[in-house]
C-alpha atoms as an extended CHARMM CRD file, in Angstrom:
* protein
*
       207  EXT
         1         1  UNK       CA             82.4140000000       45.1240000000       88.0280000000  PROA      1               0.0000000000
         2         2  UNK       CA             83.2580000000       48.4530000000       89.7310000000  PROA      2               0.0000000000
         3         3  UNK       CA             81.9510000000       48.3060000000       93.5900000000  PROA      3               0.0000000000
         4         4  UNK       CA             82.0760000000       51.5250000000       95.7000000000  PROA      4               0.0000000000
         5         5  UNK       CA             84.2320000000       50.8250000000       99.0190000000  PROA      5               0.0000000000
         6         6  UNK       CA             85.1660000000       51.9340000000      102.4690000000  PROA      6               0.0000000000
         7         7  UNK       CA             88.5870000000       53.8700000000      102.8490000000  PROA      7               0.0000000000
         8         8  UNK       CA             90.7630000000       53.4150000000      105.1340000000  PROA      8               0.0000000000
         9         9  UNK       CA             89.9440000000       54.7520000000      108.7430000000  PROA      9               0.0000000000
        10        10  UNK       CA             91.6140000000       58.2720000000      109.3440000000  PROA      10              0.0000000000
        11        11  UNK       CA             94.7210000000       57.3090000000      111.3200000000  PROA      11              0.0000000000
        12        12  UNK       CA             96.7830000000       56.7610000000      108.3100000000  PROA      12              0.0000000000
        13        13  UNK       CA             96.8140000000       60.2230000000      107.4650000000  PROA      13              0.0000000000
        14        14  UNK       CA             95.4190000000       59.6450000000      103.3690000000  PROA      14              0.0000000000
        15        15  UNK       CA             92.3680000000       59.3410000000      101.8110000000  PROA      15              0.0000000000
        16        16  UNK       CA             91.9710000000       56.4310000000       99.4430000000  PROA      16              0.0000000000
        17        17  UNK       CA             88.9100000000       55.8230000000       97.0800000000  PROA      17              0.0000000000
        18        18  UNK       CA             88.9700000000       51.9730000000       96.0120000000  PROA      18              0.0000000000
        19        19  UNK       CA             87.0930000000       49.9160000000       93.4540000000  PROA      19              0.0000000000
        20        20  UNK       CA             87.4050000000       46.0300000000       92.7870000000  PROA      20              0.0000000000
        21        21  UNK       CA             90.2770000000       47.6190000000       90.2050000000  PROA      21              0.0000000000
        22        22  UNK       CA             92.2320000000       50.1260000000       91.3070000000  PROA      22              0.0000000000
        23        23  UNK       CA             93.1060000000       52.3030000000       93.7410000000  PROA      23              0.0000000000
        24        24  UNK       CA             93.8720000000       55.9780000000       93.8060000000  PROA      24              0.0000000000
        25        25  UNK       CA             95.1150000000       57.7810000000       96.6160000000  PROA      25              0.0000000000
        26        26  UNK       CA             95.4850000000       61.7480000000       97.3180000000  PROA      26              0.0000000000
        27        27  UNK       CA             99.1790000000       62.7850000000       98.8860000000  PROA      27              0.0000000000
        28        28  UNK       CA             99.2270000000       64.4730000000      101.9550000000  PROA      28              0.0000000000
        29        29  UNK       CA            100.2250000000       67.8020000000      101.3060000000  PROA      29              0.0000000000
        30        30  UNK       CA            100.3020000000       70.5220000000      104.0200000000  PROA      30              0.0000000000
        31        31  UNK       CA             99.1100000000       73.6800000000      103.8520000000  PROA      31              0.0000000000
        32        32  UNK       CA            100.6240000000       76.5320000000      105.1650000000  PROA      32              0.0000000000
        33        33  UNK       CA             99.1170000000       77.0190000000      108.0190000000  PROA      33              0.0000000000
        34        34  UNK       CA             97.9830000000       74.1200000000      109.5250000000  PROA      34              0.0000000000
        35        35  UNK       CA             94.5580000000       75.0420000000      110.9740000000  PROA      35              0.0000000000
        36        36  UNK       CA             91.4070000000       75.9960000000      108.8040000000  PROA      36              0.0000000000
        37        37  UNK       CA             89.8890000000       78.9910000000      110.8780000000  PROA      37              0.0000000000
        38        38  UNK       CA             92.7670000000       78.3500000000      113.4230000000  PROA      38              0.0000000000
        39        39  UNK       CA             90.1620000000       75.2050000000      114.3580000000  PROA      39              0.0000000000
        40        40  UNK       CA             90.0840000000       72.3770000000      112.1170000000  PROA      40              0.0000000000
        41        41  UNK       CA             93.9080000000       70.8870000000      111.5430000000  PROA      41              0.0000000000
        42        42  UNK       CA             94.6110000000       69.6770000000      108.2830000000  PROA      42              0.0000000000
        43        43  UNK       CA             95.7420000000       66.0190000000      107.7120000000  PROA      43              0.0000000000
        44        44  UNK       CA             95.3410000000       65.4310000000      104.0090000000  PROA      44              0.0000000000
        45        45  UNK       CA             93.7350000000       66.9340000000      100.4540000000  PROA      45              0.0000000000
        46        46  UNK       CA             91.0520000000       65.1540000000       99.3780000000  PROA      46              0.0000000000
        47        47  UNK       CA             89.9960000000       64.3390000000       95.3880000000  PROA      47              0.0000000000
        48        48  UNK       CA             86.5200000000       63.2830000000       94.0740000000  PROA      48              0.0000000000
        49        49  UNK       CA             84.4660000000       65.6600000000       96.2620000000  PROA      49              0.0000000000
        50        50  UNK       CA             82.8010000000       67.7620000000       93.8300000000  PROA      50              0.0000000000
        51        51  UNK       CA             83.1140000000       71.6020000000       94.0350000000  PROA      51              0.0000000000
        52        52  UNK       CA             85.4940000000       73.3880000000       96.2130000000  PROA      52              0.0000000000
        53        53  UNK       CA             88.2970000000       72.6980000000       97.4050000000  PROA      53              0.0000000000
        54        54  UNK       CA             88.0210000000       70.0020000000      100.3940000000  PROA      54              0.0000000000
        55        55  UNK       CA             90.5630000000       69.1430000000      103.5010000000  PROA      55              0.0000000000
        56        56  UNK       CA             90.2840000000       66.2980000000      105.3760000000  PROA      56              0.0000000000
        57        57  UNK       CA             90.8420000000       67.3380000000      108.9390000000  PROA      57              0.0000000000
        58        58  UNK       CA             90.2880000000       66.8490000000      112.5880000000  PROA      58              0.0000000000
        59        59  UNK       CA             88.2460000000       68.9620000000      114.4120000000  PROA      59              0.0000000000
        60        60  UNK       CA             89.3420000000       69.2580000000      118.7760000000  PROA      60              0.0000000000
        61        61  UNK       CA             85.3480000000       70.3680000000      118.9480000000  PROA      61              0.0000000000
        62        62  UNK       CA             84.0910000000       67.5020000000      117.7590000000  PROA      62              0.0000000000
        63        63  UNK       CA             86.4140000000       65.8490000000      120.0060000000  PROA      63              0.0000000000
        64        64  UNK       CA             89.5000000000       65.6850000000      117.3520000000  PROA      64              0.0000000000
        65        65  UNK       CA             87.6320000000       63.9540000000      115.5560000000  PROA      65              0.0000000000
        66        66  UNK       CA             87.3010000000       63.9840000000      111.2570000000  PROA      66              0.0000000000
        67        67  UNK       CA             85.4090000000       66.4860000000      109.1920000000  PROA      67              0.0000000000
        68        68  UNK       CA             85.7140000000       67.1350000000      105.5820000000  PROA      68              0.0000000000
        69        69  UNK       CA             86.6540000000       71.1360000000      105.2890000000  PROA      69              0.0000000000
        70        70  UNK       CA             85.5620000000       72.7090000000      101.9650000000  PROA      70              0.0000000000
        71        71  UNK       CA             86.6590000000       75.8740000000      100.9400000000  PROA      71              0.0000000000
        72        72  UNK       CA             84.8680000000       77.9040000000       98.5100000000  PROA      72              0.0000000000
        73        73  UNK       CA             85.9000000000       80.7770000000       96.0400000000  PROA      73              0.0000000000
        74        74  UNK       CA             86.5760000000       84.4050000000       97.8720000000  PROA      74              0.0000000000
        75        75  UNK       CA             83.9710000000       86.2080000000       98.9660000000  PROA      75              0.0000000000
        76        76  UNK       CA             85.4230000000       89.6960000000      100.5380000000  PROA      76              0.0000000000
        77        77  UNK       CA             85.7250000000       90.5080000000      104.2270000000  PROA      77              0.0000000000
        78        78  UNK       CA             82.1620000000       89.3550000000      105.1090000000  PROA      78              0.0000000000
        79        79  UNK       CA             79.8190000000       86.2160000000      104.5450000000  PROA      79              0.0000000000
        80        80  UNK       CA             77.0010000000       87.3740000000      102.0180000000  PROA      80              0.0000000000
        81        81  UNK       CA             73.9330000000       87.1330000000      103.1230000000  PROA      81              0.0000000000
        82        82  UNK       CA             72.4460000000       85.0000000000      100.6810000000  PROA      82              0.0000000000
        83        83  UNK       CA             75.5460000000       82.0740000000      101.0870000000  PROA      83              0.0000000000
        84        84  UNK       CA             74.5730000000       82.4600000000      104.9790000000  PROA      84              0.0000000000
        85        85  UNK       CA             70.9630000000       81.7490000000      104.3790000000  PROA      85              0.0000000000
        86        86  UNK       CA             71.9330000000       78.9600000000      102.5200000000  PROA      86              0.0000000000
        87        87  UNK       CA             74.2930000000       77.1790000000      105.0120000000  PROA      87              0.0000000000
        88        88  UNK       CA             71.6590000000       77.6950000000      107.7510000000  PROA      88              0.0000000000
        89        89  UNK       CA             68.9840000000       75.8500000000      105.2990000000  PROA      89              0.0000000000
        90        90  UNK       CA             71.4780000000       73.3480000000      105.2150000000  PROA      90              0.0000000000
        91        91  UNK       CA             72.0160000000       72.6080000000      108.5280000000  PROA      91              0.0000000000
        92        92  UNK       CA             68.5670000000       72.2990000000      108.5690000000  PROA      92              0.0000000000
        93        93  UNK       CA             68.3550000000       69.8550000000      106.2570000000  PROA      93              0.0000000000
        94        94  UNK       CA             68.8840000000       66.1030000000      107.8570000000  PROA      94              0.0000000000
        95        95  UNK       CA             68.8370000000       63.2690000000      105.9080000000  PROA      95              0.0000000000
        96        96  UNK       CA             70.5520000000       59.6020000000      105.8000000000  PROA      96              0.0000000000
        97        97  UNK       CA             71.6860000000       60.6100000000      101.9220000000  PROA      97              0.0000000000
        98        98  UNK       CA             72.8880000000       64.2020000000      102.1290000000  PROA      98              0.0000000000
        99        99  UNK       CA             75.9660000000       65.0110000000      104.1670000000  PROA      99              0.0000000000
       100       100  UNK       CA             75.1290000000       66.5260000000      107.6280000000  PROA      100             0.0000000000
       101       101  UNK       CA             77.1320000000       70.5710000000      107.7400000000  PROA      101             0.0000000000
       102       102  UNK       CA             78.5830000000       70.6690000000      111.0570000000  PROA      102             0.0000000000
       103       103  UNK       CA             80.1320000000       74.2940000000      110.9030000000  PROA      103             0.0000000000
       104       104  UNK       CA             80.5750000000       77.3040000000      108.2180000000  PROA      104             0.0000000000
       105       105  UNK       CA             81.7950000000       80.5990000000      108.4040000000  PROA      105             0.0000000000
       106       106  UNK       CA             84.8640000000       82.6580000000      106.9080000000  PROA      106             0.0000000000
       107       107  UNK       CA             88.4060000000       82.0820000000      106.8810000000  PROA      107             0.0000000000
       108       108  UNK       CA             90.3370000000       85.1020000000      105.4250000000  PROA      108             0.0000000000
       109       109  UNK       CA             88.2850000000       86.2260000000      102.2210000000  PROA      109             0.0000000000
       110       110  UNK       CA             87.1550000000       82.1000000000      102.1430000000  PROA      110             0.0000000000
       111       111  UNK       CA             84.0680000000       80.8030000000      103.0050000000  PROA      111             0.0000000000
       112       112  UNK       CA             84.4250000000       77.1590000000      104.3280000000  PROA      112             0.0000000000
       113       113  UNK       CA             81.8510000000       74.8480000000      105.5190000000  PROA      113             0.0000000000
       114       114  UNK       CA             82.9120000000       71.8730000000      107.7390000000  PROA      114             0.0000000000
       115       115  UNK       CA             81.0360000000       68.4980000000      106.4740000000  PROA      115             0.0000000000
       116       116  UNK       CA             80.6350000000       65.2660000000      108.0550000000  PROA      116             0.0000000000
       117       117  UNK       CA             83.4040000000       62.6910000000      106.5200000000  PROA      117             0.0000000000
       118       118  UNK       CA             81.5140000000       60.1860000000      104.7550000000  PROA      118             0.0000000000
       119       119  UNK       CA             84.5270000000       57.3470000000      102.9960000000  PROA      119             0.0000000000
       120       120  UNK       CA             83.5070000000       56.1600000000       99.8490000000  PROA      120             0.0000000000
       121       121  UNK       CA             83.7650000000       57.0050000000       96.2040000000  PROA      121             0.0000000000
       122       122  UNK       CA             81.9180000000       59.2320000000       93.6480000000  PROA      122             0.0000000000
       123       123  UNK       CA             79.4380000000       57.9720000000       90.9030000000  PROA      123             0.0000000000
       124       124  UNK       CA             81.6540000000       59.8270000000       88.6400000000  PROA      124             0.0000000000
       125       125  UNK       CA             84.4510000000       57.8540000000       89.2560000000  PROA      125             0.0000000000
       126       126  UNK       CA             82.6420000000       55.1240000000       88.8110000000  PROA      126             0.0000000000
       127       127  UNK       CA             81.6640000000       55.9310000000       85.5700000000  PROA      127             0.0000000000
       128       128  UNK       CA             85.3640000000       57.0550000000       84.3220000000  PROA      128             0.0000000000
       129       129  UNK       CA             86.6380000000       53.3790000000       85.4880000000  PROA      129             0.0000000000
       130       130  UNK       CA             83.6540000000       52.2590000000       83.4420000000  PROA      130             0.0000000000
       131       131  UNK       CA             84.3970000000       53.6730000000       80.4850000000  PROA      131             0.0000000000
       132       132  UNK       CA             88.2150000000       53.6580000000       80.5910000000  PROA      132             0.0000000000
       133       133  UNK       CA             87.7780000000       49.4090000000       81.3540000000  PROA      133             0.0000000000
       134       134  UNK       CA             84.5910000000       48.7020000000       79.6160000000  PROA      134             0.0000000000
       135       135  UNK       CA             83.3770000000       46.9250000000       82.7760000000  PROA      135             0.0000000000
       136       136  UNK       CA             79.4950000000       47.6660000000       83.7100000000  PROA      136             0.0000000000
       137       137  UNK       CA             78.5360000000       49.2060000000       86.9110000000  PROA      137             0.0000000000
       138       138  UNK       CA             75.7630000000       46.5440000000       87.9160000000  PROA      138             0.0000000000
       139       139  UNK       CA             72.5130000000       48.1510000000       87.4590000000  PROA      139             0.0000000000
       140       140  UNK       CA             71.4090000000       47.1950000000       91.4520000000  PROA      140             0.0000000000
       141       141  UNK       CA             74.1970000000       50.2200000000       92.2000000000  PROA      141             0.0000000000
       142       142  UNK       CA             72.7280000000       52.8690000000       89.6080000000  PROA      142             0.0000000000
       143       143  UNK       CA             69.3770000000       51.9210000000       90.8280000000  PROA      143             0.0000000000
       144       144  UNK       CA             70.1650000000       52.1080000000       94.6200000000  PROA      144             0.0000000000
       145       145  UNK       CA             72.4900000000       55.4570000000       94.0930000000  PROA      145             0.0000000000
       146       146  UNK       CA             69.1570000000       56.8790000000       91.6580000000  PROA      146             0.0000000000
       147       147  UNK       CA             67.0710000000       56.3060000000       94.7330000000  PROA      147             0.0000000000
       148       148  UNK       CA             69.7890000000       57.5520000000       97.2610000000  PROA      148             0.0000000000
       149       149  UNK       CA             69.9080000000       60.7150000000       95.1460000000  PROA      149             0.0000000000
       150       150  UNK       CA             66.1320000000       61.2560000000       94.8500000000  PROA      150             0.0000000000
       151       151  UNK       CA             65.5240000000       60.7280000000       98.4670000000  PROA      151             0.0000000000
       152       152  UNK       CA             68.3520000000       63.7500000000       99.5120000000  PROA      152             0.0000000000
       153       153  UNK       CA             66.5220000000       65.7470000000       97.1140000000  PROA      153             0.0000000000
       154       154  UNK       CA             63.1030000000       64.9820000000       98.0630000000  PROA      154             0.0000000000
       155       155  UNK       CA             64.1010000000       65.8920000000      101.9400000000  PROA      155             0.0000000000
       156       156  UNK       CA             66.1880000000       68.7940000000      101.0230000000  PROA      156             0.0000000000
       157       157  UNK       CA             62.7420000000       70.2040000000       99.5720000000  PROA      157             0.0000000000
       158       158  UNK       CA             60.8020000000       69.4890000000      102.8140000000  PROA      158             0.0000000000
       159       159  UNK       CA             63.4770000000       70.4040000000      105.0250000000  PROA      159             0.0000000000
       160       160  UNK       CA             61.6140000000       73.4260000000      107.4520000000  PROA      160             0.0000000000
       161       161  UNK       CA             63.5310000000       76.1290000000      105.2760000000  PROA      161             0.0000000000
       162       162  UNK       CA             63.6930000000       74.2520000000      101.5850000000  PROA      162             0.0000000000
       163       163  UNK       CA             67.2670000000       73.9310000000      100.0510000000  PROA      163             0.0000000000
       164       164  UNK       CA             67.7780000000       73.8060000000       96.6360000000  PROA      164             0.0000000000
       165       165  UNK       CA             71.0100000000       71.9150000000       94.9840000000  PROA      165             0.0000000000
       166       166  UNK       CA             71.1500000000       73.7170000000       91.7690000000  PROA      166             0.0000000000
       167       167  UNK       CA             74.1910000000       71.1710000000       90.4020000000  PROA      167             0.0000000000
       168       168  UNK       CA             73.4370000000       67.6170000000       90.4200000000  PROA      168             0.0000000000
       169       169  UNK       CA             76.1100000000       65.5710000000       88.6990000000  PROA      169             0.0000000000
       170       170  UNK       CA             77.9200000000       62.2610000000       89.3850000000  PROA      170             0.0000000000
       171       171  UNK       CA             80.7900000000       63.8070000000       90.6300000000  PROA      171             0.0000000000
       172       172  UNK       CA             78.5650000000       65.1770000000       94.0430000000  PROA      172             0.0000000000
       173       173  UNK       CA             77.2040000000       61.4780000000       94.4830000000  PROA      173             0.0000000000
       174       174  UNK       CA             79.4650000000       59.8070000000       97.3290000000  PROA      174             0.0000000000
       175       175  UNK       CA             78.4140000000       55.8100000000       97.3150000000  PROA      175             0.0000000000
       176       176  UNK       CA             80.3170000000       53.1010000000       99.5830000000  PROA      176             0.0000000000
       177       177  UNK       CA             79.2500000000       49.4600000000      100.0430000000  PROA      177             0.0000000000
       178       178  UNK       CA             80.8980000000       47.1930000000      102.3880000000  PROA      178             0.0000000000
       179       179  UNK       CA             80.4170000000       43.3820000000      101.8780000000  PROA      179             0.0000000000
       180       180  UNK       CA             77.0780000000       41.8130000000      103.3030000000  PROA      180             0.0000000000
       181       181  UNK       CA             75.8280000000       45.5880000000      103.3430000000  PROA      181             0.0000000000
       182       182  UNK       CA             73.4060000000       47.7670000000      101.7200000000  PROA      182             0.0000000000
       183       183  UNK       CA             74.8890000000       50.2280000000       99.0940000000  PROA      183             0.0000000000
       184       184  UNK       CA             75.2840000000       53.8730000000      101.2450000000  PROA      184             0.0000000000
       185       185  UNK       CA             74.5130000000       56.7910000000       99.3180000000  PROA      185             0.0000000000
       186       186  UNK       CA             75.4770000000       60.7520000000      100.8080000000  PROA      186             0.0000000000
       187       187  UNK       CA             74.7660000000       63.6240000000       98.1550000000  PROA      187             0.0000000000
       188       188  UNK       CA             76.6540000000       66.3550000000       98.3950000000  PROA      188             0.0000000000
       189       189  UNK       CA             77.5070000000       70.6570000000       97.6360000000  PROA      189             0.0000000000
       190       190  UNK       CA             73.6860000000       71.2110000000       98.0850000000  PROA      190             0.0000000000
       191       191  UNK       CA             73.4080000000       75.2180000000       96.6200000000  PROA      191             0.0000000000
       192       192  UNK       CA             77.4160000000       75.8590000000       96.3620000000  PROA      192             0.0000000000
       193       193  UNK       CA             77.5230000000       75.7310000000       92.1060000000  PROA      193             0.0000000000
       194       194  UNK       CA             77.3170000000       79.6850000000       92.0810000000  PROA      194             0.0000000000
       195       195  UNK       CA             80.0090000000       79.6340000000       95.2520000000  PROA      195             0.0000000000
       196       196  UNK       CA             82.8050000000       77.2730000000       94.3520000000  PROA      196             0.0000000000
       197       197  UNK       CA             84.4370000000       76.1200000000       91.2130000000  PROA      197             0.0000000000
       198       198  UNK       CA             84.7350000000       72.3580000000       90.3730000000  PROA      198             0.0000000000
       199       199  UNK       CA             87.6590000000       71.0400000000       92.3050000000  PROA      199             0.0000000000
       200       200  UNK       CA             90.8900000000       70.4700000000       89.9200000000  PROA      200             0.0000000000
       201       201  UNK       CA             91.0090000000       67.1250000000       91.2630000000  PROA      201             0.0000000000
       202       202  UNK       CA             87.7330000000       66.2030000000       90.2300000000  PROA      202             0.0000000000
       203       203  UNK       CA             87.9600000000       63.9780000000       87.2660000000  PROA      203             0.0000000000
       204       204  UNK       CA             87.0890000000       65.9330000000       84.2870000000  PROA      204             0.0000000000
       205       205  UNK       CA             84.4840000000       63.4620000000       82.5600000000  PROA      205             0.0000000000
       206       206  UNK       CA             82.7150000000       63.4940000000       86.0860000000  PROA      206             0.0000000000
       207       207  UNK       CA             82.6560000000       66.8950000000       86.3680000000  PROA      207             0.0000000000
């Protein structure tokens, strides 16, 4: 049956999602330029992170080392107010199973928002390989990701400024389970549904 796994560690340059299956792998493909914000340098696109548009990159203030860069849909010469609000009430929101925001802020017209790297795979892929196999995802996984899920939520709500996500789907549920561990589940795009499109690489049934 399909099992969530760890990607490979940074240094070779790709980001690749595998199950017991397959794999699938993102190219690297550079951007022109280089640097996000003229801080965070690109190494590689990454698929199967929900909305936006996300970069895997290195950051030199974090010590060069990697952050997940998303991108979001152009918002004029200045951050609105209410997308501000709702990046600080993110950062204020700390939790095992939502991603930790580092950094946000505008890069041209773009708003991007720098994100903890968290290797794993979606629930949504999970599901596609399901139904394009007919293999079962064992129900200790969907009950273990259910609970991972409800517990982001649940904190997001009694974070000191609450956060709403607005968008839960299978797609922004990022599980990984390494043998002789417990299943790790990170929830992501808290609030961005009315700021960023779903990204093209997303699959489309796991949209």
């Amino acid at each position: 049956p399909w099992t969530p796994r760890r990607a490979p560690r940074d240094h070779e340059h790709r980001f690749v999602a595998h199950s017991t299956t397959q794999t699938r792998s993102t190219d690297v493909r550079p951007m022109a330029p280089t640097l996000i914000a003229d801080r965070f340098e690109v190494v590689a696109r990454l698929e199967d992170r929900g909305l936006g548009e996300p970069w895997y990159c290195r950051d030199p203030m974090r010590a060069g080392g990697p952050v997940m860069v998303k991108l979001l849909n152009p918002v004029g010469a200045a951050l609105p107010a209410a997308l501000d609000d709702l990046f600080q009430r993110t950062k204020l929101t700390r939790h095992d199973a939502a991603f930790r925001l580092y950094d946000y802020g505008l890069w041209g017209e773009r708003p991007f928002a720098a994100f903890e790297l968290f290797e794993g795979a979606s629930l949504g892929d999970g599901l596609d390989r399901a139904r394009a196999t007919g293999e079962l995802i064992p129900l200790d996984i969907l009950r273990e990701a259910f609970d991972g899920v409800v517990a982001a939520l649940d904190a997001a709500h009694r974070a000191p400024r609450r956060l709403l996500h607005l968008g839960v789907d299978p797609s922004c549920v990022i599980l990984r389970r390494l043998p002789g561990k417990a299943l790790k589940v990170k929830v992501l795009d808290f609030g961005l549904a009315a700021w960023a499109d779903v990204d093209p690489l997303t699959p489309k049934r796991s949209a």
